[in-house]
């Protein structure tokens, strides 16, 4: 026990002893010891009851805190201790409330819609002002309402069922107005509550659309003048003007490059504007034969080209777009492999029931640091090597877009100085049995 508490305790004991002694003395004086002693004891008990009542009143006080007792006895000490802990508790509560209010005010003022959802019942617990503007939730009507019912126009039930694995919805129409486009995220931040965040991305999407339209329009407008220039350049015979021959050849090369660039930009714009492609049967045997012919034509005998077809299946997808993607990969393999290297094209089944098209080369390879960005537009490991080999920097972007439209994925393995393997994985739903008799393996392997 601390010293000041001990002295208060002794002081109270001393007071009690003093009262009892005084009562005994008074009793002796008047010759009535027991009655006086009993009366004194009752008075002491009564006084302690009064003090106990005061403590209970203090404990039960909800509003105003009375000033602490001033005396030096044990009851006064107890009263002071209670007063102090009550004052501390109230100050802490006030601080917490202020913090809570500040957080609420911050969440309420966010430009993004924030909705707190109770996980088990999937009911709305709280939402901010932006949730009214973006999602149409109203106070107090929607507090406690089932979120799926309130946001009926959004595909909520499947999304909420996915819980932690729910992918963000990048472009969803707002229930308030269809031209208001939203990006929705679900954040399961605790065991009991989830957070639904909605951001207005209408402006961003409009800008993105403007960028796409701009690129598509510019490319389209450039196409005709380029065709004219290209046509006239083709008509010029270097033998008529031998001194112009080197310049003429360079002009032809550059106009060819520009034409290819415009064509690639138009292809990308077209792919970006599509959500899906018509599904047709893609016969892989003729596709592989075409790829081999293209590789050999581009290689001009500088590489060993092999094709292996073990899959025995064909694909569902767009013949034209898949051919464009595959031939980009094959073209890259030829262009980034020095003379004497090998290019292997292989089509095989995957363990998951799908199929894989692999293009392997023994070329320059790609440093690992470049791999994450390699499919971005105009991203090149070496600009000069790409230009020299007639590259536009758009090939792998086209490949990525085509594969996305086929729900396929691209995997790249590469070692600098040893070569690269580009593997295209198609899911089982993209694969169907090949009906025509497959060529015997020996015949389909061509070196
Ligand atoms: P480019 O028209 O420049 O070839 P791509 O988008 O097709 O553009 O490829 C992007 C870059 O990736 C290329 O510039 C090149 O540096 C690298 N690359 C692509 N394929 C290969 C490959 N098979 N081997 C080595 N580097 C490659």
GROMACS .gro file of C-alpha atoms and ligand atoms in nm:
model
  474
    1UNK     CA    1   0.000   0.000   0.000
    2UNK     CA    2   0.147   0.345  -0.085
    3UNK     CA    3   0.250   0.561   0.211
    4UNK     CA    4  -0.024   0.824   0.185
    5UNK     CA    5  -0.290   0.547   0.175
    6UNK     CA    6  -0.137   0.378   0.477
    7UNK     CA    7  -0.136   0.701   0.680
    8UNK     CA    8  -0.504   0.769   0.580
    9UNK     CA    9  -0.588   0.419   0.692
   10UNK     CA   10  -0.415   0.463   1.030
   11UNK     CA   11  -0.576   0.801   1.071
   12UNK     CA   12  -0.924   0.647   1.033
   13UNK     CA   13  -0.833   0.370   1.281
   14UNK     CA   14  -0.703   0.634   1.523
   15UNK     CA   15  -1.031   0.829   1.493
   16UNK     CA   16  -1.229   0.514   1.566
   17UNK     CA   17  -1.014   0.432   1.869
   18UNK     CA   18  -1.048   0.792   1.994
   19UNK     CA   19  -1.431   0.780   1.966
   20UNK     CA   20  -1.444   0.447   2.150
   21UNK     CA   21  -1.210   0.566   2.430
   22UNK     CA   22  -1.409   0.891   2.464
   23UNK     CA   23  -1.730   0.685   2.486
   24UNK     CA   24  -1.582   0.458   2.756
   25UNK     CA   25  -1.460   0.761   2.960
   26UNK     CA   26  -1.797   0.936   2.921
   27UNK     CA   27  -1.973   0.612   3.023
   28UNK     CA   28  -1.755   0.575   3.334
   29UNK     CA   29  -1.828   0.934   3.432
   30UNK     CA   30  -2.201   0.887   3.417
   31UNK     CA   31  -2.186   0.522   3.533
   32UNK     CA   32  -2.344   0.390   3.206
   33UNK     CA   33  -2.050   0.242   3.009
   34UNK     CA   34  -2.235  -0.005   2.782
   35UNK     CA   35  -2.519   0.218   2.667
   36UNK     CA   36  -2.278   0.504   2.587
   37UNK     CA   37  -2.036   0.264   2.409
   38UNK     CA   38  -2.325   0.114   2.206
   39UNK     CA   39  -2.449   0.462   2.110
   40UNK     CA   40  -2.095   0.564   2.003
   41UNK     CA   41  -2.052   0.242   1.797
   42UNK     CA   42  -2.388   0.304   1.624
   43UNK     CA   43  -2.283   0.664   1.551
   44UNK     CA   44  -1.956   0.536   1.396
   45UNK     CA   45  -2.144   0.281   1.178
   46UNK     CA   46  -2.392   0.552   1.072
   47UNK     CA   47  -2.112   0.787   0.975
   48UNK     CA   48  -1.945   0.511   0.767
   49UNK     CA   49  -2.276   0.443   0.592
   50UNK     CA   50  -2.300   0.810   0.501
   51UNK     CA   51  -1.950   0.804   0.352
   52UNK     CA   52  -2.028   0.481   0.162
   53UNK     CA   53  -2.337   0.646   0.017
   54UNK     CA   54  -2.128   0.938  -0.102
   55UNK     CA   55  -1.890   0.699  -0.281
   56UNK     CA   56  -2.183   0.523  -0.446
   57UNK     CA   57  -2.328   0.857  -0.557
   58UNK     CA   58  -1.992   0.949  -0.712
   59UNK     CA   59  -1.967   0.615  -0.895
   60UNK     CA   60  -2.316   0.652  -1.034
   61UNK     CA   61  -2.273   1.015  -1.139
   62UNK     CA   62  -2.306   1.042  -1.520
   63UNK     CA   63  -2.307   1.414  -1.575
   64UNK     CA   64  -2.117   1.655  -1.350
   65UNK     CA   65  -1.815   1.543  -1.148
   66UNK     CA   66  -1.832   1.676  -0.785
   67UNK     CA   67  -1.516   1.827  -0.638
   68UNK     CA   68  -1.303   1.565  -0.459
   69UNK     CA   69  -1.317   1.537  -0.077
   70UNK     CA   70  -1.059   1.740   0.117
   71UNK     CA   71  -1.015   1.536   0.441
   72UNK     CA   72  -0.728   1.304   0.524
   73UNK     CA   73  -0.919   0.984   0.618
   74UNK     CA   74  -0.947   0.656   0.425
   75UNK     CA   75  -1.292   0.753   0.284
   76UNK     CA   76  -1.155   1.086   0.162
   77UNK     CA   77  -0.863   0.909   0.001
   78UNK     CA   78  -1.101   0.663  -0.167
   79UNK     CA   79  -1.314   0.955  -0.286
   80UNK     CA   80  -1.008   1.134  -0.430
   81UNK     CA   81  -0.890   0.815  -0.607
   82UNK     CA   82  -1.232   0.761  -0.761
   83UNK     CA   83  -1.250   1.125  -0.865
   84UNK     CA   84  -0.911   1.103  -1.035
   85UNK     CA   85  -0.982   0.780  -1.225
   86UNK     CA   86  -1.324   0.910  -1.329
   87UNK     CA   87  -1.172   1.234  -1.457
   88UNK     CA   88  -0.904   1.039  -1.650
   89UNK     CA   89  -1.161   0.804  -1.800
   90UNK     CA   90  -1.379   1.094  -1.910
   91UNK     CA   91  -1.083   1.273  -2.068
   92UNK     CA   92  -0.984   0.953  -2.255
   93UNK     CA   93  -1.341   0.898  -2.372
   94UNK     CA   94  -1.359   1.256  -2.492
   95UNK     CA   95  -1.032   1.219  -2.685
   96UNK     CA   96  -1.155   0.895  -2.845
   97UNK     CA   97  -1.486   1.053  -2.938
   98UNK     CA   98  -1.309   1.349  -3.094
   99UNK     CA   99  -1.085   1.115  -3.293
  100UNK     CA  100  -1.382   0.910  -3.405
  101UNK     CA  101  -1.564   1.225  -3.510
  102UNK     CA  102  -1.257   1.343  -3.703
  103UNK     CA  103  -1.228   1.006  -3.885
  104UNK     CA  104  -1.597   1.008  -3.966
  105UNK     CA  105  -1.578   1.363  -4.092
  106UNK     CA  106  -1.278   1.267  -4.312
  107UNK     CA  107  -1.457   0.958  -4.449
  108UNK     CA  108  -1.775   1.160  -4.500
  109UNK     CA  109  -1.586   1.427  -4.694
  110UNK     CA  110  -1.406   1.180  -4.926
  111UNK     CA  111  -1.491   1.231  -5.293
  112UNK     CA  112  -1.514   0.850  -5.331
  113UNK     CA  113  -1.820   0.664  -5.207
  114UNK     CA  114  -1.748   0.465  -4.889
  115UNK     CA  115  -2.001   0.209  -4.767
  116UNK     CA  116  -1.945  -0.006  -4.456
  117UNK     CA  117  -2.119  -0.342  -4.493
  118UNK     CA  118  -2.185  -0.594  -4.218
  119UNK     CA  119  -2.025  -0.911  -4.353
  120UNK     CA  120  -2.269  -1.182  -4.244
  121UNK     CA  121  -2.596  -1.006  -4.312
  122UNK     CA  122  -2.453  -0.800  -4.601
  123UNK     CA  123  -2.643  -0.498  -4.475
  124UNK     CA  124  -2.538  -0.135  -4.496
  125UNK     CA  125  -2.396  -0.009  -4.165
  126UNK     CA  126  -2.275   0.336  -4.267
  127UNK     CA  127  -2.204   0.538  -4.581
  128UNK     CA  128  -2.070   0.881  -4.667
  129UNK     CA  129  -2.213   1.171  -4.868
  130UNK     CA  130  -2.049   1.059  -5.193
  131UNK     CA  131  -2.233   0.726  -5.166
  132UNK     CA  132  -2.556   0.923  -5.211
  133UNK     CA  133  -2.426   1.098  -5.523
  134UNK     CA  134  -2.256   0.796  -5.681
  135UNK     CA  135  -2.461   0.498  -5.562
  136UNK     CA  136  -2.794   0.661  -5.475
  137UNK     CA  137  -2.795   0.547  -5.108
  138UNK     CA  138  -3.013   0.766  -4.884
  139UNK     CA  139  -2.999   0.850  -4.514
  140UNK     CA  140  -3.163   0.712  -4.301
  141UNK     CA  141  -3.366   0.488  -4.535
  142UNK     CA  142  -3.074   0.269  -4.643
  143UNK     CA  143  -2.902   0.221  -4.309
  144UNK     CA  144  -2.954  -0.148  -4.227
  145UNK     CA  145  -3.082  -0.227  -4.578
  146UNK     CA  146  -2.943  -0.530  -4.769
  147UNK     CA  147  -2.674  -0.397  -5.002
  148UNK     CA  148  -2.761  -0.636  -5.290
  149UNK     CA  149  -3.120  -0.509  -5.286
  150UNK     CA  150  -3.018  -0.143  -5.270
  151UNK     CA  151  -2.762  -0.166  -5.551
  152UNK     CA  152  -2.968  -0.393  -5.772
  153UNK     CA  153  -2.833  -0.265  -6.102
  154UNK     CA  154  -2.478  -0.374  -6.007
  155UNK     CA  155  -2.376  -0.742  -6.016
  156UNK     CA  156  -2.335  -0.742  -5.638
  157UNK     CA  157  -2.429  -1.091  -5.518
  158UNK     CA  158  -2.155  -1.281  -5.707
  159UNK     CA  159  -1.906  -1.012  -5.627
  160UNK     CA  160  -1.979  -1.011  -5.255
  161UNK     CA  161  -1.974  -1.392  -5.253
  162UNK     CA  162  -1.614  -1.377  -5.382
  163UNK     CA  163  -1.521  -1.179  -5.065
  164UNK     CA  164  -1.144  -1.143  -5.037
  165UNK     CA  165  -1.099  -1.264  -5.394
  166UNK     CA  166  -1.339  -1.014  -5.547
  167UNK     CA  167  -1.162  -0.845  -5.837
  168UNK     CA  168  -1.223  -0.469  -5.869
  169UNK     CA  169  -1.498  -0.376  -6.115
  170UNK     CA  170  -1.325  -0.132  -6.345
  171UNK     CA  171  -1.616   0.009  -6.535
  172UNK     CA  172  -1.966  -0.031  -6.391
  173UNK     CA  173  -2.266   0.192  -6.465
  174UNK     CA  174  -2.383   0.382  -6.157
  175UNK     CA  175  -2.738   0.306  -6.032
  176UNK     CA  176  -2.790   0.685  -6.027
  177UNK     CA  177  -2.719   0.749  -6.397
  178UNK     CA  178  -2.591   0.505  -6.660
  179UNK     CA  179  -2.339   0.752  -6.803
  180UNK     CA  180  -2.176   0.782  -6.461
  181UNK     CA  181  -1.905   0.516  -6.475
  182UNK     CA  182  -1.770   0.370  -6.152
  183UNK     CA  183  -1.469   0.174  -6.037
  184UNK     CA  184  -1.576  -0.050  -5.747
  185UNK     CA  185  -1.353  -0.219  -5.491
  186UNK     CA  186  -1.440  -0.446  -5.202
  187UNK     CA  187  -1.206  -0.430  -4.903
  188UNK     CA  188  -1.271  -0.697  -4.638
  189UNK     CA  189  -1.087  -0.504  -4.368
  190UNK     CA  190  -1.212  -0.701  -4.066
  191UNK     CA  191  -1.388  -1.026  -3.979
  192UNK     CA  192  -1.716  -0.843  -3.928
  193UNK     CA  193  -1.714  -0.552  -4.169
  194UNK     CA  194  -1.633  -0.491  -4.534
  195UNK     CA  195  -1.571  -0.166  -4.708
  196UNK     CA  196  -1.719  -0.093  -5.050
  197UNK     CA  197  -1.537   0.188  -5.232
  198UNK     CA  198  -1.674   0.344  -5.550
  199UNK     CA  199  -1.483   0.601  -5.754
  200UNK     CA  200  -1.620   0.811  -6.038
  201UNK     CA  201  -1.403   0.725  -6.340
  202UNK     CA  202  -1.631   0.872  -6.608
  203UNK     CA  203  -1.386   1.152  -6.689
  204UNK     CA  204  -1.091   0.913  -6.703
  205UNK     CA  205  -1.277   0.676  -6.934
  206UNK     CA  206  -1.385   0.966  -7.155
  207UNK     CA  207  -1.024   1.083  -7.181
  208UNK     CA  208  -0.911   0.729  -7.258
  209UNK     CA  209  -1.176   0.709  -7.531
  210UNK     CA  210  -1.063   1.047  -7.668
  211UNK     CA  211  -0.702   0.922  -7.677
  212UNK     CA  212  -0.808   0.607  -7.861
  213UNK     CA  213  -1.019   0.802  -8.110
  214UNK     CA  214  -0.734   1.047  -8.164
  215UNK     CA  215  -0.479   0.773  -8.238
  216UNK     CA  216  -0.727   0.590  -8.462
  217UNK     CA  217  -0.816   0.909  -8.654
  218UNK     CA  218  -0.457   1.023  -8.698
  219UNK     CA  219  -0.353   0.678  -8.816
  220UNK     CA  220  -0.646   0.666  -9.054
  221UNK     CA  221  -0.570   1.012  -9.195
  222UNK     CA  222  -0.203   0.920  -9.245
  223UNK     CA  223  -0.286   0.605  -9.435
  224UNK     CA  224  -0.390   0.768  -9.766
  225UNK     CA  225  -0.101   1.016  -9.805
  226UNK     CA  226   0.141   0.740  -9.713
  227UNK     CA  227  -0.004   0.507  -9.974
  228UNK     CA  228   0.038   0.782 -10.235
  229UNK     CA  229   0.401   0.856 -10.136
  230UNK     CA  230   0.477   0.487 -10.120
  231UNK     CA  231   0.319   0.428 -10.462
  232UNK     CA  232   0.520   0.707 -10.629
  233UNK     CA  233   0.844   0.591 -10.465
  234UNK     CA  234   0.781   0.242 -10.598
  235UNK     CA  235   0.738   0.384 -10.949
  236UNK     CA  236   1.081   0.550 -10.942
  237UNK     CA  237   1.348   0.330 -11.095
  238UNK     CA  238   1.693   0.378 -10.932
  239UNK     CA  239   1.856   0.284 -11.262
  240UNK     CA  240   1.717   0.603 -11.422
  241UNK     CA  241   1.902   0.816 -11.164
  242UNK     CA  242   2.197   0.612 -11.023
  243UNK     CA  243   2.313   0.908 -10.808
  244UNK     CA  244   1.974   0.906 -10.629
  245UNK     CA  245   1.972   0.529 -10.577
  246UNK     CA  246   2.090   0.521 -10.210
  247UNK     CA  247   1.848   0.802 -10.113
  248UNK     CA  248   1.564   0.636 -10.299
  249UNK     CA  249   1.627   0.308 -10.122
  250UNK     CA  250   1.633   0.482  -9.782
  251UNK     CA  251   1.310   0.672  -9.864
  252UNK     CA  252   1.142   0.346  -9.961
  253UNK     CA  253   1.260   0.179  -9.642
  254UNK     CA  254   1.133   0.465  -9.423
  255UNK     CA  255   0.799   0.495  -9.598
  256UNK     CA  256   0.761   0.118  -9.558
  257UNK     CA  257   0.833   0.154  -9.186
  258UNK     CA  258   0.581   0.436  -9.150
  259UNK     CA  259   0.315   0.237  -9.334
  260UNK     CA  260   0.377  -0.058  -9.099
  261UNK     CA  261   0.357   0.175  -8.798
  262UNK     CA  262   0.023   0.317  -8.914
  263UNK     CA  263  -0.111  -0.033  -8.983
  264UNK     CA  264  -0.004  -0.151  -8.634
  265UNK     CA  265  -0.162   0.155  -8.469
  266UNK     CA  266  -0.487   0.092  -8.656
  267UNK     CA  267  -0.478  -0.275  -8.554
  268UNK     CA  268  -0.432  -0.176  -8.189
  269UNK     CA  269  -0.715   0.081  -8.205
  270UNK     CA  270  -0.942  -0.179  -8.359
  271UNK     CA  271  -0.855  -0.437  -8.092
  272UNK     CA  272  -0.900  -0.185  -7.810
  273UNK     CA  273  -1.247  -0.096  -7.932
  274UNK     CA  274  -1.360  -0.460  -7.909
  275UNK     CA  275  -1.489  -0.641  -7.602
  276UNK     CA  276  -1.495  -0.980  -7.766
  277UNK     CA  277  -1.422  -1.145  -8.099
  278UNK     CA  278  -1.637  -1.378  -8.306
  279UNK     CA  279  -1.554  -1.738  -8.213
  280UNK     CA  280  -1.470  -1.951  -8.512
  281UNK     CA  281  -1.283  -2.277  -8.545
  282UNK     CA  282  -0.911  -2.208  -8.585
  283UNK     CA  283  -0.746  -2.498  -8.768
  284UNK     CA  284  -0.399  -2.517  -8.621
  285UNK     CA  285  -0.231  -2.739  -8.881
  286UNK     CA  286  -0.265  -2.483  -9.164
  287UNK     CA  287  -0.191  -2.204  -8.914
  288UNK     CA  288   0.140  -2.367  -8.817
  289UNK     CA  289   0.225  -2.428  -9.184
  290UNK     CA  290   0.166  -2.058  -9.258
  291UNK     CA  291   0.379  -1.953  -8.961
  292UNK     CA  292   0.661  -2.174  -9.082
  293UNK     CA  293   0.643  -2.025  -9.433
  294UNK     CA  294   0.648  -1.673  -9.289
  295UNK     CA  295   0.944  -1.751  -9.061
  296UNK     CA  296   1.138  -1.899  -9.352
  297UNK     CA  297   1.057  -1.606  -9.576
  298UNK     CA  298   1.172  -1.357  -9.312
  299UNK     CA  299   1.478  -1.562  -9.220
  300UNK     CA  300   1.594  -1.603  -9.581
  301UNK     CA  301   1.775  -1.923  -9.483
  302UNK     CA  302   1.968  -1.763  -9.197
  303UNK     CA  303   1.799  -1.977  -8.928
  304UNK     CA  304   1.689  -2.335  -8.872
  305UNK     CA  305   1.308  -2.326  -8.841
  306UNK     CA  306   1.126  -2.625  -8.688
  307UNK     CA  307   0.754  -2.679  -8.626
  308UNK     CA  308   0.615  -2.942  -8.391
  309UNK     CA  309   0.246  -3.015  -8.357
  310UNK     CA  310   0.170  -3.257  -8.072
  311UNK     CA  311  -0.159  -3.111  -7.956
  312UNK     CA  312  -0.406  -3.289  -8.184
  313UNK     CA  313  -0.659  -3.014  -8.105
  314UNK     CA  314  -0.773  -2.692  -8.266
  315UNK     CA  315  -0.876  -2.364  -8.108
  316UNK     CA  316  -1.186  -2.148  -8.085
  317UNK     CA  317  -1.114  -1.787  -8.163
  318UNK     CA  318  -1.051  -1.538  -8.439
  319UNK     CA  319  -0.836  -1.680  -8.721
  320UNK     CA  320  -0.725  -1.336  -8.833
  321UNK     CA  321  -0.629  -1.200  -8.492
  322UNK     CA  322  -0.463  -1.518  -8.368
  323UNK     CA  323  -0.260  -1.535  -8.686
  324UNK     CA  324  -0.154  -1.172  -8.633
  325UNK     CA  325  -0.045  -1.248  -8.272
  326UNK     CA  326   0.140  -1.570  -8.356
  327UNK     CA  327   0.313  -1.419  -8.656
  328UNK     CA  328   0.429  -1.125  -8.442
  329UNK     CA  329   0.594  -1.373  -8.203
  330UNK     CA  330   0.750  -1.570  -8.487
  331UNK     CA  331   0.865  -1.247  -8.658
  332UNK     CA  332   1.030  -1.129  -8.335
  333UNK     CA  333   1.203  -1.465  -8.289
  334UNK     CA  334   1.355  -1.435  -8.638
  335UNK     CA  335   1.442  -1.065  -8.605
  336UNK     CA  336   1.608  -1.098  -8.263
  337UNK     CA  337   1.809  -1.412  -8.340
  338UNK     CA  338   2.143  -1.376  -8.514
  339UNK     CA  339   2.231  -1.575  -8.823
  340UNK     CA  340   2.282  -1.947  -8.758
  341UNK     CA  341   2.031  -1.954  -8.469
  342UNK     CA  342   1.728  -2.180  -8.434
  343UNK     CA  343   1.356  -2.097  -8.419
  344UNK     CA  344   1.121  -2.366  -8.285
  345UNK     CA  345   0.742  -2.335  -8.304
  346UNK     CA  346   0.557  -2.592  -8.095
  347UNK     CA  347   0.188  -2.653  -8.035
  348UNK     CA  348   0.110  -2.889  -7.743
  349UNK     CA  349  -0.159  -2.979  -7.489
  350UNK     CA  350  -0.138  -2.825  -7.141
  351UNK     CA  351  -0.186  -3.017  -6.815
  352UNK     CA  352  -0.508  -2.822  -6.740
  353UNK     CA  353  -0.677  -2.946  -7.060
  354UNK     CA  354  -0.590  -2.633  -7.258
  355UNK     CA  355  -0.320  -2.587  -7.520
  356UNK     CA  356   0.008  -2.397  -7.550
  357UNK     CA  357   0.175  -2.242  -7.849
  358UNK     CA  358   0.547  -2.190  -7.788
  359UNK     CA  359   0.789  -1.989  -7.997
  360UNK     CA  360   1.146  -2.060  -7.892
  361UNK     CA  361   1.458  -1.892  -8.025
  362UNK     CA  362   1.829  -1.899  -7.954
  363UNK     CA  363   1.860  -1.524  -7.998
  364UNK     CA  364   1.979  -1.222  -7.800
  365UNK     CA  365   1.738  -1.278  -7.510
  366UNK     CA  366   1.575  -1.011  -7.291
  367UNK     CA  367   1.722  -0.891  -6.958
  368UNK     CA  368   1.483  -0.982  -6.672
  369UNK     CA  369   1.439  -0.613  -6.573
  370UNK     CA  370   1.265  -0.543  -6.906
  371UNK     CA  371   1.019  -0.833  -6.895
  372UNK     CA  372   0.743  -0.667  -6.684
  373UNK     CA  373   0.711  -0.380  -6.936
  374UNK     CA  374   0.787  -0.560  -7.259
  375UNK     CA  375   0.424  -0.566  -7.380
  376UNK     CA  376   0.376  -0.189  -7.340
  377UNK     CA  377   0.341   0.017  -7.655
  378UNK     CA  378   0.674   0.132  -7.799
  379UNK     CA  379   0.868  -0.039  -7.521
  380UNK     CA  380   1.190  -0.177  -7.664
  381UNK     CA  381   1.498  -0.332  -7.507
  382UNK     CA  382   1.717  -0.182  -7.777
  383UNK     CA  383   1.561   0.087  -7.995
  384UNK     CA  384   1.834   0.067  -8.258
  385UNK     CA  385   1.808  -0.313  -8.290
  386UNK     CA  386   1.430  -0.289  -8.317
  387UNK     CA  387   1.449  -0.017  -8.588
  388UNK     CA  388   1.719  -0.193  -8.784
  389UNK     CA  389   1.509  -0.507  -8.796
  390UNK     CA  390   1.201  -0.310  -8.909
  391UNK     CA  391   1.020  -0.318  -8.572
  392UNK     CA  392   0.752  -0.068  -8.474
  393UNK     CA  393   0.754  -0.138  -8.098
  394UNK     CA  394   0.386  -0.234  -8.115
  395UNK     CA  395   0.407  -0.606  -8.192
  396UNK     CA  396   0.385  -0.742  -7.836
  397UNK     CA  397   0.111  -0.487  -7.748
  398UNK     CA  398  -0.096  -0.632  -8.031
  399UNK     CA  399  -0.016  -0.984  -7.906
  400UNK     CA  400  -0.130  -0.891  -7.553
  401UNK     CA  401  -0.459  -0.741  -7.676
  402UNK     CA  402  -0.538  -1.037  -7.900
  403UNK     CA  403  -0.464  -1.281  -7.617
  404UNK     CA  404  -0.678  -1.084  -7.371
  405UNK     CA  405  -0.969  -1.109  -7.612
  406UNK     CA  406  -0.915  -1.489  -7.612
  407UNK     CA  407  -0.872  -1.507  -7.230
  408UNK     CA  408  -0.527  -1.648  -7.305
  409UNK     CA  409  -0.206  -1.552  -7.127
  410UNK     CA  410   0.148  -1.488  -7.242
  411UNK     CA  411   0.447  -1.624  -7.053
  412UNK     CA  412   0.799  -1.513  -7.137
  413UNK     CA  413   1.117  -1.689  -7.032
  414UNK     CA  414   1.442  -1.544  -7.148
  415UNK     CA  415   1.814  -1.557  -7.087
  416UNK     CA  416   2.044  -1.293  -7.225
  417UNK     CA  417   2.270  -1.440  -7.494
  418UNK     CA  418   2.084  -1.773  -7.491
  419UNK     CA  419   1.739  -1.699  -7.625
  420UNK     CA  420   1.374  -1.659  -7.535
  421UNK     CA  421   1.058  -1.866  -7.518
  422UNK     CA  422   0.721  -1.698  -7.566
  423UNK     CA  423   0.438  -1.932  -7.456
  424UNK     CA  424   0.072  -1.860  -7.524
  425UNK     CA  425  -0.161  -2.053  -7.288
  426UNK     CA  426  -0.521  -2.117  -7.396
  427UNK     CA  427  -0.778  -2.244  -7.146
  428UNK     CA  428  -0.963  -2.574  -7.192
  429UNK     CA  429  -1.275  -2.386  -7.309
  430UNK     CA  430  -1.078  -2.255  -7.612
  431UNK     CA  431  -0.978  -2.603  -7.724
  432UNK     CA  432  -1.173  -2.854  -7.936
  433UNK     CA  433  -1.075  -3.188  -8.089
  434UNK     CA  434  -0.924  -3.177  -8.434
  435UNK     CA  435  -1.146  -3.357  -8.680
  436UNK     CA  436  -0.920  -3.389  -8.979
  437UNK     CA  437  -0.655  -3.660  -8.959
  438UNK     CA  438  -0.344  -3.507  -8.805
  439UNK     CA  439  -0.025  -3.534  -9.003
  440UNK     CA  440   0.217  -3.798  -8.877
  441UNK     CA  441   0.469  -3.632  -8.647
  442UNK     CA  442   0.765  -3.703  -8.875
  443UNK     CA  443   0.594  -3.515  -9.159
  444UNK     CA  444   0.487  -3.220  -8.951
  445UNK     CA  445   0.839  -3.162  -8.819
  446UNK     CA  446   1.021  -2.959  -9.070
  447UNK     CA  447   1.377  -2.843  -9.028
  448LIG     P1  448   0.942  -0.440  -8.198
  448LIG     O1  449   0.863  -0.397  -8.314
  448LIG     O2  450   1.041  -0.340  -8.151
  448LIG     O3  451   0.995  -0.578  -8.215
  448LIG     P2  452   0.767  -0.565  -8.004
  448LIG     O4  453   0.655  -0.507  -7.926
  448LIG     O5  454   0.737  -0.677  -8.095
  448LIG     O6  455   0.833  -0.444  -8.080
  448LIG     O7  456   0.878  -0.610  -7.902
  448LIG     C1  457   0.919  -0.522  -7.802
  448LIG     C2  458   1.065  -0.542  -7.768
  448LIG     O8  459   1.082  -0.671  -7.708
  448LIG     C3  460   1.155  -0.547  -7.890
  448LIG     O9  461   1.197  -0.418  -7.924
  448LIG     C4  462   1.270  -0.632  -7.842
  448LIG    O10  463   1.363  -0.551  -7.773
  448LIG     C5  464   1.206  -0.727  -7.743
  448LIG     N1  465   1.179  -0.861  -7.800
  448LIG     C6  466   1.062  -0.907  -7.847
  448LIG     N2  467   1.074  -1.035  -7.887
  448LIG     C7  468   1.200  -1.072  -7.863
  448LIG     C8  469   1.276  -1.193  -7.882
  448LIG     N3  470   1.220  -1.303  -7.933
  448LIG     N4  471   1.406  -1.193  -7.845
  448LIG     C9  472   1.463  -1.083  -7.792
  448LIG     N5  473   1.398  -0.966  -7.771
  448LIG    C10  474   1.269  -0.959  -7.806
   0.00000   0.00000   0.00000
